[in-house]
Coordinates of C-alpha atoms in Angstrom, one line a residue:
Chain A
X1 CA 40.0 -9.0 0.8
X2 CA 41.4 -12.6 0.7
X3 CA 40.1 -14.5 -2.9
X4 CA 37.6 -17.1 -1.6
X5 CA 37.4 -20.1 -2.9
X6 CA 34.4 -20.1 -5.4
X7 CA 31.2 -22.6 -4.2
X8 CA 29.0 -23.6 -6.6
X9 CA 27.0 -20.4 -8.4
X10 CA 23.7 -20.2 -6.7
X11 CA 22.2 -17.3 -8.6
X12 CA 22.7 -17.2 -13.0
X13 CA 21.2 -14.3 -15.2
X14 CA 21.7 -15.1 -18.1
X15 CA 21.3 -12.8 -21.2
X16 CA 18.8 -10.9 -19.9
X17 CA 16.8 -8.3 -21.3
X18 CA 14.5 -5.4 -19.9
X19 CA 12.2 -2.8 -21.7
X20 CA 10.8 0.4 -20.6
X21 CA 8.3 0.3 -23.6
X22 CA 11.0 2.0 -26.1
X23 CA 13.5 2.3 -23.7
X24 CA 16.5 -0.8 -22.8
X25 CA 17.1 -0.6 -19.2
X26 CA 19.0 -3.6 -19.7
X27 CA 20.6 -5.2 -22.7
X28 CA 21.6 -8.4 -23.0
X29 CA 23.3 -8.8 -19.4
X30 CA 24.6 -12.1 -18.0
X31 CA 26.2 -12.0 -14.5
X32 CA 26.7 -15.3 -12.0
X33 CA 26.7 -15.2 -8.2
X34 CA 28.7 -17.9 -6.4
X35 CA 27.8 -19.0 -2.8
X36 CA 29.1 -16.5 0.0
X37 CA 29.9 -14.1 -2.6
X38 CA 29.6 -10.3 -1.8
X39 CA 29.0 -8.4 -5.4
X40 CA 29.0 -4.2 -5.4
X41 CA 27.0 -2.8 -8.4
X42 CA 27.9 0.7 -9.0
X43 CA 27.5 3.0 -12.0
X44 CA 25.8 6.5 -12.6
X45 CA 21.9 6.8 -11.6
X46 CA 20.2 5.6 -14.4
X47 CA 21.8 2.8 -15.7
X48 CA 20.3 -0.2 -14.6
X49 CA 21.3 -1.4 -11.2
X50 CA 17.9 -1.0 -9.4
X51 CA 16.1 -2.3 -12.1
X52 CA 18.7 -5.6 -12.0
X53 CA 17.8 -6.3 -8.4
X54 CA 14.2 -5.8 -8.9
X55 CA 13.8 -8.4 -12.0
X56 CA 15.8 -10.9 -9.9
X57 CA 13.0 -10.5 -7.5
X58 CA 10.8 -10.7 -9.9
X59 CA 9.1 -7.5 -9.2
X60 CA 9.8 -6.3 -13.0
X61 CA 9.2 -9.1 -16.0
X62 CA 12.2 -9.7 -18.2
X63 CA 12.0 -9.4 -22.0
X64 CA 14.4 -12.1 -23.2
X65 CA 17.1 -14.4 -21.0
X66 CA 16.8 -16.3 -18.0
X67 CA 17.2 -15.6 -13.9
X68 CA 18.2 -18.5 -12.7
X69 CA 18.1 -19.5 -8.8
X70 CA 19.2 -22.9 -7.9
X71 CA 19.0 -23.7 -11.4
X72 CA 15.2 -22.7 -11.6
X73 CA 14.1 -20.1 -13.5
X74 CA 12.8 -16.8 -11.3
X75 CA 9.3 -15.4 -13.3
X76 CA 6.7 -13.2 -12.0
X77 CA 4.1 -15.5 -12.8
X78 CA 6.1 -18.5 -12.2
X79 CA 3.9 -21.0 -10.1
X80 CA 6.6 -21.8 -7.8
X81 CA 7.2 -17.4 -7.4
X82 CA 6.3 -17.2 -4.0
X83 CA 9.5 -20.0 -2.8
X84 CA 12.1 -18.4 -5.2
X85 CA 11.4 -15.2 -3.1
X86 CA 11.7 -16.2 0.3
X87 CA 15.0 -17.5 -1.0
X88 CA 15.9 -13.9 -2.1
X89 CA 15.7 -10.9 0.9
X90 CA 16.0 -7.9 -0.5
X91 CA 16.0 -4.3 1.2
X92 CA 15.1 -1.3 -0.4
X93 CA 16.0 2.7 -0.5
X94 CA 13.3 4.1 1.0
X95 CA 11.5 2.7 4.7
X96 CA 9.8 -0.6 3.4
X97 CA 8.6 -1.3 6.4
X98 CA 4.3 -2.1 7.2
X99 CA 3.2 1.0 9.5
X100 CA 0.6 -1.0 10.7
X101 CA 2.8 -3.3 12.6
X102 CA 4.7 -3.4 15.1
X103 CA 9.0 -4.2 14.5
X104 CA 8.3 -7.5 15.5
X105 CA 5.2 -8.1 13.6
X106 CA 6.6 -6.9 11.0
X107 CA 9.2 -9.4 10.9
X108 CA 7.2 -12.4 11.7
X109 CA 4.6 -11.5 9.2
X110 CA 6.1 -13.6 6.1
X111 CA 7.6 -16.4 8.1
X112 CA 4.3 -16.9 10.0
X113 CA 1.5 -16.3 7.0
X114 CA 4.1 -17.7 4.4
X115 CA 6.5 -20.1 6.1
X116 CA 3.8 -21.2 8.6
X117 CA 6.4 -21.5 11.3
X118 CA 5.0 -21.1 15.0
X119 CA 4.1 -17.8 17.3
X120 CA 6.7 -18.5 19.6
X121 CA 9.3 -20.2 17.4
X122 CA 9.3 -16.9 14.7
X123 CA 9.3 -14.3 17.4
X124 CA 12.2 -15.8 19.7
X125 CA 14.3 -15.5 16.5
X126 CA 13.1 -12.1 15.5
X127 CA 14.2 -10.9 19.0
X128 CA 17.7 -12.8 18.7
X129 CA 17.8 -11.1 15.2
X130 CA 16.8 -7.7 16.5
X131 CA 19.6 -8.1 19.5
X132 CA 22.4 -8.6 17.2
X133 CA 21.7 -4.9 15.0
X134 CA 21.0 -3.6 19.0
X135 CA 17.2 -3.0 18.3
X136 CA 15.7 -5.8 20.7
X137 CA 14.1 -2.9 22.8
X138 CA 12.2 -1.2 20.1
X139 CA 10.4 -4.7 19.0
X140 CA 7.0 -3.5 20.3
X141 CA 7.9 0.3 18.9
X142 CA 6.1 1.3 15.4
X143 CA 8.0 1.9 12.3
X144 CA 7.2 5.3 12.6
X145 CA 9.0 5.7 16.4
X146 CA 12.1 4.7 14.6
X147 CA 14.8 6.8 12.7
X148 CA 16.2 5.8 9.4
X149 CA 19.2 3.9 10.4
X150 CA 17.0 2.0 13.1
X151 CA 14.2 1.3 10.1
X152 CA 16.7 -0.1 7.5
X153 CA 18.5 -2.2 10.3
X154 CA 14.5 -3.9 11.2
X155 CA 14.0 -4.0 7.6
X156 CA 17.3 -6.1 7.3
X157 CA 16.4 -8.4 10.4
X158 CA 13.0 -8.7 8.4
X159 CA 14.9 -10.2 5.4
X160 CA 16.8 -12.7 7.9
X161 CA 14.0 -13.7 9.5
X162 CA 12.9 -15.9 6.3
X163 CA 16.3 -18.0 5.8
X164 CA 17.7 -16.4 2.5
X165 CA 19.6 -17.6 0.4
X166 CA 20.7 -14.3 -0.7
X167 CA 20.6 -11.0 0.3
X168 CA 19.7 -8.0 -2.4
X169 CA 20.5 -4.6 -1.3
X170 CA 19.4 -2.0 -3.2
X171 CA 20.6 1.8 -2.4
X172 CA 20.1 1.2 1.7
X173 CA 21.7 3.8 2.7
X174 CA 21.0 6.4 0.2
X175 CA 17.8 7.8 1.9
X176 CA 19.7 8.1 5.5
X177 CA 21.0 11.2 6.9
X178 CA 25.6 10.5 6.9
X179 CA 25.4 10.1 10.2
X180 CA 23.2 6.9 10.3
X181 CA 25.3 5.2 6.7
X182 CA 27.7 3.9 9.3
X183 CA 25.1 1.7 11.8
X184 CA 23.4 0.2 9.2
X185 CA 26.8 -0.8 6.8
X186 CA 28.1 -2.1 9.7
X187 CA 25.3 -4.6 10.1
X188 CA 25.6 -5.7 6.5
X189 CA 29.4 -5.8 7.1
X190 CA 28.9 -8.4 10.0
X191 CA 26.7 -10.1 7.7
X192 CA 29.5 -10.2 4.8
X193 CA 32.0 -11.9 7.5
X194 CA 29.3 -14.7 7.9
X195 CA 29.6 -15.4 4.7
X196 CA 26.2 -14.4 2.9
X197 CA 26.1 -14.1 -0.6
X198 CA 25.0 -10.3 -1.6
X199 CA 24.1 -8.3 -3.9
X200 CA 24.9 -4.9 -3.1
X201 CA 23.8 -1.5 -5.1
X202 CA 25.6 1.4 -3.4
X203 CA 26.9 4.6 -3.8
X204 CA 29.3 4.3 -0.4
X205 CA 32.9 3.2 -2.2
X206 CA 34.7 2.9 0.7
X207 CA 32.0 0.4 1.8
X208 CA 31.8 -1.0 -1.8
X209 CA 36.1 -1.0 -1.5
X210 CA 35.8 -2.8 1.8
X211 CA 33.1 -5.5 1.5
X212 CA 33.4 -6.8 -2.2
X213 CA 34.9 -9.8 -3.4
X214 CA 33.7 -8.2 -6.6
X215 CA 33.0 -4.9 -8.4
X216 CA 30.3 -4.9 -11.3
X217 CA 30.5 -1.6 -13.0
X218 CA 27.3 -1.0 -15.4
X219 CA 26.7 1.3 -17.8
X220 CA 23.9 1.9 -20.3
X221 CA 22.4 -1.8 -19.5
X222 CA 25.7 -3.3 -19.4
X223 CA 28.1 -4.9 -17.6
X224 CA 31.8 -2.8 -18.0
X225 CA 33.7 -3.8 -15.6
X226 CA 33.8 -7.3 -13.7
X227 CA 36.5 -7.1 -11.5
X228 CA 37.9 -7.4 -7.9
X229 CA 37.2 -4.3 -6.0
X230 CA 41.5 -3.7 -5.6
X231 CA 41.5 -3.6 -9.5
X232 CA 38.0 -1.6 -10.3
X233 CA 39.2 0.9 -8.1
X234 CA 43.0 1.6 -8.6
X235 CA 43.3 0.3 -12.1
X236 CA 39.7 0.6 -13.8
X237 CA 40.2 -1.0 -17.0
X238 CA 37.5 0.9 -19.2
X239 CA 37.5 4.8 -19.8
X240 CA 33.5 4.7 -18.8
X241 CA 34.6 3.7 -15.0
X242 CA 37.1 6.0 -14.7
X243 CA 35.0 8.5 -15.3
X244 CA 32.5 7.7 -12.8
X245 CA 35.4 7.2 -10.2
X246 CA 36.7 10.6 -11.4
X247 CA 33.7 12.1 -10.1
X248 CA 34.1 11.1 -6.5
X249 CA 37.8 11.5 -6.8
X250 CA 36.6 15.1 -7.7
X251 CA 34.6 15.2 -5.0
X252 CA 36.7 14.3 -2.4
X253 CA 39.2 17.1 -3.4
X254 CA 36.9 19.7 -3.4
X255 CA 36.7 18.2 -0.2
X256 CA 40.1 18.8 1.0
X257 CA 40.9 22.3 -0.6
X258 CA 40.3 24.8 2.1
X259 CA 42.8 22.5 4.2
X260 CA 45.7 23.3 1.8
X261 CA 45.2 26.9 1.8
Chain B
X1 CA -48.1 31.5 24.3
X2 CA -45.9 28.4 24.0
X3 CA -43.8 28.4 20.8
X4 CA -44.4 24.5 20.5
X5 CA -47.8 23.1 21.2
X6 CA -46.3 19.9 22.9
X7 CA -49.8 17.8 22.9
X8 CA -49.5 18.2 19.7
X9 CA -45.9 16.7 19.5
X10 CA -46.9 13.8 21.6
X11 CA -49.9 13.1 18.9
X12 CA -47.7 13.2 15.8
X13 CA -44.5 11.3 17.8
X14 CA -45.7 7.9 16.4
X15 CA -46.2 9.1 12.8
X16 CA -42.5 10.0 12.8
X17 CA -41.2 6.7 15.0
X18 CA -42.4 4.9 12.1
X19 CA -41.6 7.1 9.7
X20 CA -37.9 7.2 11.1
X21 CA -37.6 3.2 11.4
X22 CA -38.6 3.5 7.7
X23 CA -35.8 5.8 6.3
X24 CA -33.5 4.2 8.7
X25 CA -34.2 0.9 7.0
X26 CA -34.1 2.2 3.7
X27 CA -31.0 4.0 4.0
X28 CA -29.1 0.9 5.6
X29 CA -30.2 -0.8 3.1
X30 CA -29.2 1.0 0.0
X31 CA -25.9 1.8 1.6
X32 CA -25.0 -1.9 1.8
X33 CA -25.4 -2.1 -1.5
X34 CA -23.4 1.0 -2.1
X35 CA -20.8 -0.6 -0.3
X36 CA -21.2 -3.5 -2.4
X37 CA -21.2 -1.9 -5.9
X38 CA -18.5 0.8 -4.2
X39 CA -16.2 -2.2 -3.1
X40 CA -16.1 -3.6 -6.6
X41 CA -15.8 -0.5 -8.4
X42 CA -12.9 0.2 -6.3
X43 CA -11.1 -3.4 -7.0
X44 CA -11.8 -3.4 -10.5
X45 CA -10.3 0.0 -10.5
X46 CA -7.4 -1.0 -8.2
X47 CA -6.4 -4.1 -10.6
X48 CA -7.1 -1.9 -13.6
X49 CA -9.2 -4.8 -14.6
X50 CA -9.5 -4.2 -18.5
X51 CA -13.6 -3.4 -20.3
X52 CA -14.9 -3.4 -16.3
X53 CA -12.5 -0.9 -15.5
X54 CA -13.7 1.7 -18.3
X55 CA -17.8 0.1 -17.1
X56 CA -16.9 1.3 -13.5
X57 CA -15.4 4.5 -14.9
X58 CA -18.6 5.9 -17.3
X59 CA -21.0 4.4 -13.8
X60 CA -19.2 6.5 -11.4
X61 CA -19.8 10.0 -13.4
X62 CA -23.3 9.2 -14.5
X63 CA -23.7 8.5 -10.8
X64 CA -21.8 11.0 -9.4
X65 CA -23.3 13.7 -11.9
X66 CA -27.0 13.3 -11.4
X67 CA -29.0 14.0 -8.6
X68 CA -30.9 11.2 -6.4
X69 CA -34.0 12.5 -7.4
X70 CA -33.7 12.4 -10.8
X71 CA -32.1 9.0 -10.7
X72 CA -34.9 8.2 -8.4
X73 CA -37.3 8.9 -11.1
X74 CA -35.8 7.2 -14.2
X75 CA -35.5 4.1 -11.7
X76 CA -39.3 4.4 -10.9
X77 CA -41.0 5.6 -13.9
X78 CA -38.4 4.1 -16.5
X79 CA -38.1 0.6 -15.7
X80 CA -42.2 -0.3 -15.3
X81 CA -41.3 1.4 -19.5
X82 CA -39.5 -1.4 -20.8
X83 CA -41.0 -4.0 -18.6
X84 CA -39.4 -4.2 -15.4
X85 CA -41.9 -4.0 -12.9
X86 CA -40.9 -2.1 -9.5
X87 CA -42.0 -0.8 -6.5
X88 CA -41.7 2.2 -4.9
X89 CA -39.7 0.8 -1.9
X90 CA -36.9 -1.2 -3.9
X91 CA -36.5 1.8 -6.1
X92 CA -35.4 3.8 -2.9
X93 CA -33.2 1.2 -2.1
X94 CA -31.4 1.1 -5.7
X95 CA -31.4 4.8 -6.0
X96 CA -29.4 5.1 -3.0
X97 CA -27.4 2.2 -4.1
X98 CA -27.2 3.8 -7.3
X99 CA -25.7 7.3 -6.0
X100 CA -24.0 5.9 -3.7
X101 CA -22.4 3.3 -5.3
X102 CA -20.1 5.5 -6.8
X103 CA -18.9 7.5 -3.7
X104 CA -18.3 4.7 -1.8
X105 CA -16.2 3.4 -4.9
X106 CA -14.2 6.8 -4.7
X107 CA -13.8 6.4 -0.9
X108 CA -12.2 3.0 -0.8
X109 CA -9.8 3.5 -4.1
X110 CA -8.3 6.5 -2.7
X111 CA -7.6 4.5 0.6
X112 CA -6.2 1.9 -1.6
X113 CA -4.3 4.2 -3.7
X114 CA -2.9 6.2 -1.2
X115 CA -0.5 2.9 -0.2
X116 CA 2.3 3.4 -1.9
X117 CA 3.7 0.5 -4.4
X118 CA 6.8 -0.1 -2.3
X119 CA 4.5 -1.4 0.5
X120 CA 3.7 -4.2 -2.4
X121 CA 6.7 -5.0 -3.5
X122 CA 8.6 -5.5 0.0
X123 CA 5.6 -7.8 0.6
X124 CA 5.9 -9.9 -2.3
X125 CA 9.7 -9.7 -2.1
X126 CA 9.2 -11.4 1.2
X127 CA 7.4 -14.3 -0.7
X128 CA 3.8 -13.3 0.4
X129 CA 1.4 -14.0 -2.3
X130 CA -1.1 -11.4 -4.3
X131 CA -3.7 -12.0 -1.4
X132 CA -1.8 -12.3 1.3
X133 CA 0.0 -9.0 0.7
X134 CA -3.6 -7.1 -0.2
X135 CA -5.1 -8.9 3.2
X136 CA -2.4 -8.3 5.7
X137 CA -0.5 -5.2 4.2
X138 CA -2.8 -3.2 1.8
X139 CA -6.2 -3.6 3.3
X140 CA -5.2 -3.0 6.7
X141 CA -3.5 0.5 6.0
X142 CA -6.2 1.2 2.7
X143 CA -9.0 0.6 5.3
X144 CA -8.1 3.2 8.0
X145 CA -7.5 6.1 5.1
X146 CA -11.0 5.2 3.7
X147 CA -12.2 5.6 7.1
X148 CA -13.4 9.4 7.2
X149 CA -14.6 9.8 3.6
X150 CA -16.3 6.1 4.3
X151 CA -18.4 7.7 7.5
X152 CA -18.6 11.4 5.6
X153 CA -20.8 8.9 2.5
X154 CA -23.0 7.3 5.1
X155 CA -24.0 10.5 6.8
X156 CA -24.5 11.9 3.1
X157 CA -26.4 9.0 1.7
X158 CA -28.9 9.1 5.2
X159 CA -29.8 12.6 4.1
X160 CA -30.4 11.8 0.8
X161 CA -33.1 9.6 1.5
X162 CA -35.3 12.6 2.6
X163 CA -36.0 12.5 -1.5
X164 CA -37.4 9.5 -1.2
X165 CA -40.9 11.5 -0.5
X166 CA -40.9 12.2 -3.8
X167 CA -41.7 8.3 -5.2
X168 CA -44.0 8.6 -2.0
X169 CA -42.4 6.7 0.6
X170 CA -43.3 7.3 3.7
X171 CA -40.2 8.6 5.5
X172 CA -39.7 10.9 7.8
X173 CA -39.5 14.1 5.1
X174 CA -42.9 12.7 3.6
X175 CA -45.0 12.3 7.0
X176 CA -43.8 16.0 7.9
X177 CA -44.8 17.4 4.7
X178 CA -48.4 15.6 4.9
X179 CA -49.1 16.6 8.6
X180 CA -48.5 19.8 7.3
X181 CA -50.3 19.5 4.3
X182 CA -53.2 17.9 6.8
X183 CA -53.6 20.4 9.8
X184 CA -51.0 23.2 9.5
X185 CA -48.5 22.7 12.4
X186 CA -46.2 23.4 10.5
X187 CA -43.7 24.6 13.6
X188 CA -44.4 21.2 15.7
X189 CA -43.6 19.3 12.3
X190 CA -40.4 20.8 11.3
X191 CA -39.4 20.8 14.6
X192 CA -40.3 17.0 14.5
X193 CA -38.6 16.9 11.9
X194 CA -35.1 17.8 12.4
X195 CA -35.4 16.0 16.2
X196 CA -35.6 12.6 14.4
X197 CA -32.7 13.1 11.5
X198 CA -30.6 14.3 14.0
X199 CA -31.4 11.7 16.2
X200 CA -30.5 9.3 13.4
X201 CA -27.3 10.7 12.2
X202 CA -25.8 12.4 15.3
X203 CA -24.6 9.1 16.9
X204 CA -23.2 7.9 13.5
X205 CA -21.5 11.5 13.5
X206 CA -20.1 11.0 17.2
X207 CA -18.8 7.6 16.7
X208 CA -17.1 8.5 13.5
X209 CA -14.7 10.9 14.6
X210 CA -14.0 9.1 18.0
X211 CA -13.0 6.6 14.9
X212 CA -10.9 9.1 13.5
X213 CA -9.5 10.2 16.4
X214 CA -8.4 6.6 17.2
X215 CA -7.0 6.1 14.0
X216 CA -4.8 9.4 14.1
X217 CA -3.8 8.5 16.9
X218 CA -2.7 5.4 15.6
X219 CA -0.9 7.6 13.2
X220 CA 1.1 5.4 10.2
X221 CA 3.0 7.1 7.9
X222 CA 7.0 7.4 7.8

């Protein structure tokens, strides 16, 4: 992917800490996000990356540094909370959708109760939304008429639907069946050529090799590797990510052996 | 010979009118409280509100763990002891809010708890606040899981009340048992009897699983 030409850095985490009572999650981990930026966070289960999306959300409390977005500090008991997160969308692993509503309530719900936009004005983009991922016919379905794929696509257009800033993405496509990975990478794909800035944690490389302007490898609650995806994944620079590439590389020849025989 | 002496029925019918509209009142009484002190108990629980929680916690055994009628009796005899004075009517109405206090509690936590954080957390990741989220997301879905246990408590707590006889309240257990006592019909008064509490609680029971019909029907879940 062509080197873009670095806006100004909307999201800064500076030197952050987090604790799991004895346990450092993460340790001392400083990372910037430029506008339009597309960042992959890989590294073996365990080692942070969830746990990095969910305290720039806010949804975990950090134990020393600063989140900043904008240049104002992201806290869970921040007064100004509730703004910093409508200018974060994040998606999660498993179906976060409200059963109780419908696809399209469900994505009017925040802009209406917390952006107070109007009726009319929330749902006409909702359906423009849901017509671009190729959902606008299941708007008055249930969460629960929809597969997987079709879920994390709603739950995507539900992020949209509140203006972002940024996007988070945490594991979306690591609860799907193979067959539904491609639908719903493809949306964020489309999204990635419109130039939002995302955060990405995935497990897909090819999709991480494909959409990144950046790679961030972490390990034990740190930051490895920093790189551009064509380095991180033909020329890792630290024995830690070779390993963890090893381990697909391994995979995918396992893959392949019957075919030599 | 007629099994039921039906003039006699018609004689006794006002006794037990009354006596219905009495335990009728009594129980709907004491179950809004119950959902009241159940309600709170719940919340407190739910925001594992520090000291409260642990006061909700010991209430619910102790309530849970004793029968209505001996509750019913340290309510009436006990309190007149160290200077409350009572009667016999609002001590049927805090016994049942007593006992049933604590189930109702129990029903409406595990509606609450059954909603799994993520539900939460995409919320509030959305920029909802704490009481927006619990208002459109968690009570909604909390509210139609507590719905069966919530109806199985009311049916409970309306059968309780036939205890209340025993701090002489004239419900519909009491009247039966006097008439009895009184002129020994005994067949025409128990027959009475289960007439007028099934009168009272079948409806409640028909209309609570047409609820839960609807609400199956309206099926969450992945």
């Amino acid at each position: 992917m062509a080197v873009k030409i670095l806006a100004e850095t909307l999201l800064s985490i500076r030197h952050i800490a987090k604790r799991f009572g004895d346990n450092t999650v993460l340790d001392d981990l400083s990372l910037d996000v430029h506008k339009g930026e597309v960042i992959v966070v890989v590294g073996p289960s365990g080692c942070g990356k969830s746990t990095l999306l969910r305290c720039i959300n806010a949804l975990e409390p950090i134990q020393a540094g600063e989140i900043l977005l904008d240049g104002e500090p992201i806290k869970p008991d921040g007064k100004n909370i509730t703004e910093l997160r409508q200018k974060v969308g994040m998606v999660f692993q498993s179906y976060d959708l409200f059963p109780h509503l419908s696809v399209l309530d469900n994505i009017v719900l925040a802009p209406r109760k917390v952006q107070k936009r109007a009726k009319a004005e929330a749902e006409a983009e909702a359906l423009t939304l849901l017509e671009r991922v190729g959902l606008k016919d299941k708007a008055a379905s249930y969460p629960r008429e929809l597969s997987g794929g079709q879920k994390q696509r709603v739950a995507i257009v539900r992020a949209l639907c509140m203006h972002p800033e940024m996007l988070l993405f945490d594991e979306v496509t690591a609860a799907l069946d193979p067959e539904m990975v491609r639908e719903v990478l493809d949306v964020i794909l489309k999204l990635a050529t419109q130039g939002r800035t995302m955060l990405i944690v995935t497990h897909e490389m090819q999709f991480a090799r494909a959409i990144a302007d950046r790679v961030i490898f972490l390990d034990g609650g740190n930051i490895l590797e920093n790189t551009p995806p064509e380095i991180f994944f033909t020329n890792p620079q630290t024995e830690r990510a070779r390993q963890f590439l090893n381990m697909f590389e391994f995979a995918a020849v396992k893959h392949h052996a019957p075919a030599e025989d | 010979m007629a099994v039921l002496d039906w003039e006699v029925i018609q004689q006794y019918l006002p006794l037990y009118q009354e006596a219905a509209w009495l335990t009728v009142r009594l129980g709907v009484a004491g179950i809004i409280f119950a959902i009241l002190i159940g309600l709170i108990c719940a919340i407190v629980q739910y925001f594992k509100v520090p000291a409260l929680r642990q006061i909700a916690a010991v209430y619910i055994e102790i309530s849970r763990n004793t029968p209505l009628l001996v509750q019913l009796f340290f309510i009436f005899y006990g309190l007149p002891k160290i200077g409350i004075p009572t009667n016999a009517t609002v001590c049927g109405i805090a016994g049942l809010a007593f006992l049933g206090g604590s189930y109702m509690a129990e029903a409406f936590r595990s509606g609450l708890e059954a909603i799994p954080a993520i539900q939460t957390e995409s919320a509030l990741s959305l920029g909802l606040s704490r009481a927006q989220t619990m208002r459109y997301v968690i009570l909604p879905q909390a509210a139609s899981i507590s719905v069966p246990p919530f109806i199985a408590n009311v049916i409970f707590l309306l059968k309780e009340t036939s205890v209340f006889s025993a701090i002489s309240l004239m419900d519909l257990m009491f009247t039966a048992k006097d008439l009895i006592g009184l002129y020994y019909k005994t067949t025409e008064c128990l027959f009475l009897l289960v007439v007028f509490y099934l009168l009272i609680l079948l409806p409640i029971s028909i209309l609570g699983s047409l609820l839960e019909r609807r609400l199956r029907h309206a099926g969450f879940g992945a």
